[in-house]
mmCIF file of C-alpha atoms in Angstrom:
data_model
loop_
_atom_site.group_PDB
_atom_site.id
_atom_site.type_symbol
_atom_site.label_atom_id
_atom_site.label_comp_id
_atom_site.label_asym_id
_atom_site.label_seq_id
_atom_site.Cartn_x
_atom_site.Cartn_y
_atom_site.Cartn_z
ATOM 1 C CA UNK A 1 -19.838 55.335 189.728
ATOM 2 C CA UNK A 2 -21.201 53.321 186.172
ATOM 3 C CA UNK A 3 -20.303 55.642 183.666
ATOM 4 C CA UNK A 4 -23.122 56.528 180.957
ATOM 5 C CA UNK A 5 -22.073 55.668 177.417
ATOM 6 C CA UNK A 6 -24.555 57.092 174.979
ATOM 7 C CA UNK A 7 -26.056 54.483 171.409
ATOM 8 C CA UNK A 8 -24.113 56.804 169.284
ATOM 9 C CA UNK A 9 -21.048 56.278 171.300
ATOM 10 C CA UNK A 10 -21.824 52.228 171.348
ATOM 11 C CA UNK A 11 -22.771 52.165 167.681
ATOM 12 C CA UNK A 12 -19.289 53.912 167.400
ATOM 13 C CA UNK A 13 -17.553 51.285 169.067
ATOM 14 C CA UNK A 14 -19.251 48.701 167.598
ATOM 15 C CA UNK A 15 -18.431 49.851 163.900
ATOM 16 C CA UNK A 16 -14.496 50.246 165.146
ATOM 17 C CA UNK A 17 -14.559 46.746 166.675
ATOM 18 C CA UNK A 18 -16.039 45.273 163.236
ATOM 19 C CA UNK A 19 -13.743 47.331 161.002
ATOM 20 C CA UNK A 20 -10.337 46.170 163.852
ATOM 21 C CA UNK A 21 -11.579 42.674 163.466
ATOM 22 C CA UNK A 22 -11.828 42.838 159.960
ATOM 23 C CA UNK A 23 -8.624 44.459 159.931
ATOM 24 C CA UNK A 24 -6.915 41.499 161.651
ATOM 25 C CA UNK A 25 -8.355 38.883 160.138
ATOM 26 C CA UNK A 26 -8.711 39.754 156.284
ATOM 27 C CA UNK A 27 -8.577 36.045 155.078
ATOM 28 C CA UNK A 28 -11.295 34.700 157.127
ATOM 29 C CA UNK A 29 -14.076 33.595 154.777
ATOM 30 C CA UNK A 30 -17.886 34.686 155.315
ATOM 31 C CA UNK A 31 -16.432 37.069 158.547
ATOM 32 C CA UNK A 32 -17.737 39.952 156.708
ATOM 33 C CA UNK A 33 -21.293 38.486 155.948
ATOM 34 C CA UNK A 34 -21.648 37.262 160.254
ATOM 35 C CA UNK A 35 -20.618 40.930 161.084
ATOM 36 C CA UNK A 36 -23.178 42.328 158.586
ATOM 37 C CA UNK A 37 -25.938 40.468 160.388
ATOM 38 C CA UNK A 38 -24.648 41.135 163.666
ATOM 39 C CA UNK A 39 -25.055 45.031 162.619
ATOM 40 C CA UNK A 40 -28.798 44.044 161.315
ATOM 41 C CA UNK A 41 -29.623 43.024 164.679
ATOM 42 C CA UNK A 42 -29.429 46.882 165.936
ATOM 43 C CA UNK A 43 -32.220 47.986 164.829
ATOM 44 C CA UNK A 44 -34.573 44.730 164.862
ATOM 45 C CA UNK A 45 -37.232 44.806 167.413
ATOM 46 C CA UNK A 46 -37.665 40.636 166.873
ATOM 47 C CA UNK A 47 -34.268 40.473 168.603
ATOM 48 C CA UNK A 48 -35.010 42.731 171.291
ATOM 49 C CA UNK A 49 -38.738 41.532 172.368
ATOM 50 C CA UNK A 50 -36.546 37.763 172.033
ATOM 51 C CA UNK A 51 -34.280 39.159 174.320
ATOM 52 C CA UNK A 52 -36.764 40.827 176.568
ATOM 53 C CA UNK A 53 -38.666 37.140 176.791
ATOM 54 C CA UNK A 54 -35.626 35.852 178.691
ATOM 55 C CA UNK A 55 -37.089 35.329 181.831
ATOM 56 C CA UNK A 56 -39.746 32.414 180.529
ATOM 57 C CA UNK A 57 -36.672 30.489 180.795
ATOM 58 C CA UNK A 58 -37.058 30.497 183.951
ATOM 59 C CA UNK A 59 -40.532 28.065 183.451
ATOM 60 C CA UNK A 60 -38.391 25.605 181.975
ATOM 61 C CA UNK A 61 -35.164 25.327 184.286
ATOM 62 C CA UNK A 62 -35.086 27.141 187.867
ATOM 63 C CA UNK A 63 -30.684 26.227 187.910
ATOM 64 C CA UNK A 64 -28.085 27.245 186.610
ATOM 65 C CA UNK A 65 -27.322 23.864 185.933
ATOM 66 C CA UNK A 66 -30.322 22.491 184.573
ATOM 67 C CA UNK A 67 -28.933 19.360 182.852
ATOM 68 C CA UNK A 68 -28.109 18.215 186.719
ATOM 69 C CA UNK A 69 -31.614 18.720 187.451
ATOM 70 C CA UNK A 70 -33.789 17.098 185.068
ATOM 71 C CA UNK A 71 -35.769 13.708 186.838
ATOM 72 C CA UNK A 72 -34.641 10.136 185.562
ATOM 73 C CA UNK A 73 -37.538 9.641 183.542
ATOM 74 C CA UNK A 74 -36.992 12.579 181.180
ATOM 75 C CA UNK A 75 -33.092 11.419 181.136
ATOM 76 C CA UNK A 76 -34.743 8.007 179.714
ATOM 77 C CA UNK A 77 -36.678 9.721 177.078
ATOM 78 C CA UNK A 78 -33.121 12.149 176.135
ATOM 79 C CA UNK A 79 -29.844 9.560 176.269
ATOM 80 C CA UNK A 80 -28.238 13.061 175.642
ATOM 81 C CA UNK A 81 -28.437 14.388 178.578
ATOM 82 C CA UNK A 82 -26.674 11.462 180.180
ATOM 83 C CA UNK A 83 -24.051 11.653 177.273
ATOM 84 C CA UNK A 84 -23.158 15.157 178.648
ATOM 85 C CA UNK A 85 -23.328 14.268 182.500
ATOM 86 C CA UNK A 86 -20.718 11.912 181.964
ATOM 87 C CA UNK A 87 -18.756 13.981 179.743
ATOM 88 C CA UNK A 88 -18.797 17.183 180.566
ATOM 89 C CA UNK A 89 -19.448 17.664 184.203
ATOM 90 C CA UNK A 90 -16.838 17.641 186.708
ATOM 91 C CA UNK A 91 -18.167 17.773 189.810
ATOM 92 C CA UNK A 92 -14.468 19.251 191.336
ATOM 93 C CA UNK A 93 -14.863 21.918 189.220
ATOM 94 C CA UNK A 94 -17.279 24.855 190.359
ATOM 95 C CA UNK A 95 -18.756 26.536 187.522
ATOM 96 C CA UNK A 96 -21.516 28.499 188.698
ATOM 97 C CA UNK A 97 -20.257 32.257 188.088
ATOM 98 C CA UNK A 98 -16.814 31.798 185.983
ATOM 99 C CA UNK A 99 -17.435 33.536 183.086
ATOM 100 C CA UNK A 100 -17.096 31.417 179.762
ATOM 101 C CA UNK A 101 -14.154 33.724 178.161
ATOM 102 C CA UNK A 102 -12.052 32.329 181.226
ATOM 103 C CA UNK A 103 -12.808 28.554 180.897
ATOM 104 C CA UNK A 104 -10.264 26.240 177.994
ATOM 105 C CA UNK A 105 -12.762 22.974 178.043
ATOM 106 C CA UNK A 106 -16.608 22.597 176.660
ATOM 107 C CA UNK A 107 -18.292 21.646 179.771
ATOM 108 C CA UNK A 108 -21.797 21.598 180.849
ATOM 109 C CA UNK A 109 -22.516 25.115 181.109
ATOM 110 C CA UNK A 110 -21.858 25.214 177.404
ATOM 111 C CA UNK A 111 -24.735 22.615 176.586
ATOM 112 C CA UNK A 112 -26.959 24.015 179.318
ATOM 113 C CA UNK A 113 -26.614 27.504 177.471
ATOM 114 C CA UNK A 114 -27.607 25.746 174.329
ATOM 115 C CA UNK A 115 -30.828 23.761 175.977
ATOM 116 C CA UNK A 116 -31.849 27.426 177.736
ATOM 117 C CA UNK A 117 -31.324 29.389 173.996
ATOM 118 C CA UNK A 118 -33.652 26.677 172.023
ATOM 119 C CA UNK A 119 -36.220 26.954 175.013
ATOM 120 C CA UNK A 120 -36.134 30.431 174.464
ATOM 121 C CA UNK A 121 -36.835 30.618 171.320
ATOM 122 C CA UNK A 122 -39.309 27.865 170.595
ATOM 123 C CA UNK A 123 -40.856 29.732 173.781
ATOM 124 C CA UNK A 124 -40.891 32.906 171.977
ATOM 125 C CA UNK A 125 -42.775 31.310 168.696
ATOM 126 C CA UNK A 126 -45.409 29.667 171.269
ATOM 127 C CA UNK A 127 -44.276 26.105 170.090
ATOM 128 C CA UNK A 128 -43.840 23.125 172.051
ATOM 129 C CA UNK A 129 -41.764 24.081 174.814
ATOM 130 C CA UNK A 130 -41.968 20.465 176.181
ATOM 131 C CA UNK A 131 -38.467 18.827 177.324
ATOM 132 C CA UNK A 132 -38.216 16.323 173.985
ATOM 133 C CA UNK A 133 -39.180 19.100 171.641
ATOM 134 C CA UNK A 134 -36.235 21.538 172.978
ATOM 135 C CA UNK A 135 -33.601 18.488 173.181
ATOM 136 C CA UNK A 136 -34.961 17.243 169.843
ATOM 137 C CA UNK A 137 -33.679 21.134 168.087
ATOM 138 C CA UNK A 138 -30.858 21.606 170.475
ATOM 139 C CA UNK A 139 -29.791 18.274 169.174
ATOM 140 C CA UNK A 140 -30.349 18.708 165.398
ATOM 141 C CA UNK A 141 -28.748 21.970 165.341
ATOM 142 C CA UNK A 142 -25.728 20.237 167.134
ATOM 143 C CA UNK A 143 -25.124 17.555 164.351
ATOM 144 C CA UNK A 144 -26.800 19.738 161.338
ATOM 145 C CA UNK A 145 -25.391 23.396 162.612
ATOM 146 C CA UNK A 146 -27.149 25.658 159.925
ATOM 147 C CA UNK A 147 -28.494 22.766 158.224
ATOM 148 C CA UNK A 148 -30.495 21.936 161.475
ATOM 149 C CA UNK A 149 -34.209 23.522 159.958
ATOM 150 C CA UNK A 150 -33.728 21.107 156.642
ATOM 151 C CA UNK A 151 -35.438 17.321 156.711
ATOM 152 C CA UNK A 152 -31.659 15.199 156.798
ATOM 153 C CA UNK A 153 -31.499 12.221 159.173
ATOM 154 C CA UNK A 154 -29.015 12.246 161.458
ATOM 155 C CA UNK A 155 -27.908 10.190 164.591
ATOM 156 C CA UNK A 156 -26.498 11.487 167.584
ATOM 157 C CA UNK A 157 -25.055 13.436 169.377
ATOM 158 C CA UNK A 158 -24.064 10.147 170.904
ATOM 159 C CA UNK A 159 -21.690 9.521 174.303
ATOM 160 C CA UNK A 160 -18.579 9.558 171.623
ATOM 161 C CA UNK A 161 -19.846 12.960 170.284
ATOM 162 C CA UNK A 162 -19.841 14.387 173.885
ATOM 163 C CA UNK A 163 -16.292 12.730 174.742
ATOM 164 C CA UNK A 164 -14.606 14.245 171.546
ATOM 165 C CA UNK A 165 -15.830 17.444 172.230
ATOM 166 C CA UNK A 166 -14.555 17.914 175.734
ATOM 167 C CA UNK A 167 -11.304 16.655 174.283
ATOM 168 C CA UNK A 168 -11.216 19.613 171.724
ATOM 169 C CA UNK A 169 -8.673 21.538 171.541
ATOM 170 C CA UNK A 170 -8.236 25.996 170.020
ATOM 171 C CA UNK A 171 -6.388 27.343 167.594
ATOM 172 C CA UNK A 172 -5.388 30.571 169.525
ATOM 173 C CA UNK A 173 -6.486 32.523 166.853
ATOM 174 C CA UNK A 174 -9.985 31.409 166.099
ATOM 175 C CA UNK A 175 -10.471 31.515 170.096
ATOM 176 C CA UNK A 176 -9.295 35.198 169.754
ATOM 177 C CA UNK A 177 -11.634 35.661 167.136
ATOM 178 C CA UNK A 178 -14.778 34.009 168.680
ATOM 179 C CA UNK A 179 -14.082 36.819 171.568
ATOM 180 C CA UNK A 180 -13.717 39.720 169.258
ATOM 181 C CA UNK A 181 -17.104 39.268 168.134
ATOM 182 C CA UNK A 182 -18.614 38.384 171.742
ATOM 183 C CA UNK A 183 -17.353 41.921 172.557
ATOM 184 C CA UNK A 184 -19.544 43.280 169.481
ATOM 185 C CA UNK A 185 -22.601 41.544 170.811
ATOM 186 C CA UNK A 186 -21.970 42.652 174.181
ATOM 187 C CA UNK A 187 -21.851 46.321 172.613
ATOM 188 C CA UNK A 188 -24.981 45.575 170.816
ATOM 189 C CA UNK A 189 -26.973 44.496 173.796
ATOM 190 C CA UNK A 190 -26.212 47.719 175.803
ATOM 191 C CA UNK A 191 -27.854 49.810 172.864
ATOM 192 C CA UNK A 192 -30.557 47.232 172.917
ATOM 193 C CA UNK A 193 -31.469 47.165 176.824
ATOM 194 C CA UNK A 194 -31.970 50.561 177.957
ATOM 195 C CA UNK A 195 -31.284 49.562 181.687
ATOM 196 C CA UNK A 196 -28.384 47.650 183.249
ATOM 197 C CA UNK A 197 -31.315 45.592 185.301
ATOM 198 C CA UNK A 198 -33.030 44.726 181.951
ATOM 199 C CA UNK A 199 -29.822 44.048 179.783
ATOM 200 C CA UNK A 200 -28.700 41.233 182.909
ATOM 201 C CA UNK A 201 -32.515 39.826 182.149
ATOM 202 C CA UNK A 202 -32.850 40.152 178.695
ATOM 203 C CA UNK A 203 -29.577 39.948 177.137
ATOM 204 C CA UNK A 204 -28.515 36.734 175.003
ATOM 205 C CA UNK A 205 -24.826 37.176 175.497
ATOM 206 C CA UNK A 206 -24.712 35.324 178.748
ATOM 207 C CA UNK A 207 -25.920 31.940 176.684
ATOM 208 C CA UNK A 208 -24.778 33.116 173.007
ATOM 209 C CA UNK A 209 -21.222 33.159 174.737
ATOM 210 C CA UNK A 210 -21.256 29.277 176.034
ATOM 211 C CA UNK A 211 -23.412 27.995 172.710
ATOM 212 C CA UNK A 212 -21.317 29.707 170.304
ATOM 213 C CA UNK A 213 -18.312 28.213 171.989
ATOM 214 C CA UNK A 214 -20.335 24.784 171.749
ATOM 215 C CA UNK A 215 -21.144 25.384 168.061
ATOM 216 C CA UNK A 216 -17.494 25.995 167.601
ATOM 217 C CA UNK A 217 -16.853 22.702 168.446
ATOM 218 C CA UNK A 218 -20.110 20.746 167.168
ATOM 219 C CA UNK A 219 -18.205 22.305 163.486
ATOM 220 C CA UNK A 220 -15.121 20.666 163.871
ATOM 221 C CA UNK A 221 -16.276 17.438 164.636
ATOM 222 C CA UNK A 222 -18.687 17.456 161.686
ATOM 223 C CA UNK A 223 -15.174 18.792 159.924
ATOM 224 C CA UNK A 224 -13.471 15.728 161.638
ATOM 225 C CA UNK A 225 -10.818 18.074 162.910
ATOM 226 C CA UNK A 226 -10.107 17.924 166.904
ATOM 227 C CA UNK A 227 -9.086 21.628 166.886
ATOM 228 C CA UNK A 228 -11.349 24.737 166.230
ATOM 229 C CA UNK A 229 -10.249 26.847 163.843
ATOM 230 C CA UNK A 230 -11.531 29.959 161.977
ATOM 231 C CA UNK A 231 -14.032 28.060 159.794
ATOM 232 C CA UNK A 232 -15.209 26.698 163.159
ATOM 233 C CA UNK A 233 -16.305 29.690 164.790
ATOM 234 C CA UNK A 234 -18.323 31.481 161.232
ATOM 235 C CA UNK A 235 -20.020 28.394 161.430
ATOM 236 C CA UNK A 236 -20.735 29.043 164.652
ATOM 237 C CA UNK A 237 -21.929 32.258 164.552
ATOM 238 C CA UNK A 238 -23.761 31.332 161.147
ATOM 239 C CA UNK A 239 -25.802 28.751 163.222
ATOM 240 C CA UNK A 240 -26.479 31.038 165.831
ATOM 241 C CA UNK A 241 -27.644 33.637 164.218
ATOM 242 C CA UNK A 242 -30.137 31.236 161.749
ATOM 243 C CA UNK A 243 -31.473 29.817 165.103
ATOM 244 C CA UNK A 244 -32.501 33.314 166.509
ATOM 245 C CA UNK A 245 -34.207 34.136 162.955
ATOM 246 C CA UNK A 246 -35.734 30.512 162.480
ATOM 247 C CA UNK A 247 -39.133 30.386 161.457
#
């Protein structure tokens, strides 16, 4: 039997969580403010209707691994997509329901998650939803992170961008922390999606999980570290949470 946990009792355990992972990690700059917006997101409808619109991703990729399924011609028009293929597929590997908490490497599912959350959200505004347009974000807010709505140039990410970060390695803490929050958003979704059928459909922390872990990583390179650390993951999570708001 699913036992019934009331929003009081989940808002509960979401302000313990916060104040435990506060506890532990004092030192960590701008934790507090990514926590604080976390706890906004409880009570704003935007980020459940976004949620609720999770199924149009299902108008842009019909896979799991979409990446794997996108025709040669669009692969011309998006080098990126090969960049990843060769990277950060293993085709020995199968990926299709391991959970992202279990996994040590970035792999394709990470990326994928990323591609499915842009769709989503330029879906959501009614913009372009066409392939370029989503690779054309995903990519800018992989090299620019929370920079990625500004007018910078950038290159990349290139096949050396996608080689380092499968090569990346954790700082056991930082991974620690990255979960700690997951848990929180996991928490917050439950309050958020009054049915177990609509928080599997509508929830965002099946791809947060894999694109905050890619955003991790996307921060150390731009750091020029080959480790992710605590800065890594704020970053992160600072990203992540300017995406879902970006207007």
């Amino acid at each position: 039997m699913i036992e019934m946990v009331s929003d009081d009792e989940n808002r509960n355990k979401i302000e313990a969580l916060m104040n435990e992972t506060l506890d532990k990690y004092p030192s960590v700059d701008g934790l507090e403010d990514v926590l604080d917006s976390v706890r906004c997101l409880l009570d704003s409808d935007y980020y459940r209707d976004l949620g609720k619109h999770n199924h149009k991703v299902s108008e842009f990729y019909r896979d799991n691994f979409p990446i794997l399924m996108i025709s040669d011609d669009i692969a011309e028009d998006i080098p990126q997509i090969g960049h990843s293929k060769r990277n950060l597929y293993d085709p020995n590997i199968f990926l299709l329901f391991l959970p992202r908490r279990f996994g040590k490497d970035i792999t394709l599912i990470d990326y994928s998650q990323l591609i499915k959350l842009v769709f989503l959200i330029l879906s959501f505004r009614g913009d372009d939803c066409s392939h370029v347009s989503v690779f054309s974000l995903a990519n800018r807010v992989m090299v620019l992170l929370s920079d990625f709505d500004k007018d910078f140039a950038f290159d990349g990410p290139d096949n050396e961008f996608f080689s380092k970060l499968n090569n990346l390695k954790w700082d056991k803490g930082a991974k620690n922390l990255l979960k700690m929050i997951i848990e929180i958003f996991y928490r917050k979704d439950k309050i958020l999606f009054s049915s177990f059928f609509e928080m599997f459909v509508g929830s965002l922390v099946g791809p947060s999980e894999g694109s905050l872990f890619l955003l991790s990583g996307c921060c150390a390179l731009k750091g020029g570290r080959e480790i992710m650390i605590f800065e890594d993951v704020i970053c992160a999570f600072k990203t992540y949470l300017k995406l879902m708001s970006f207007d």
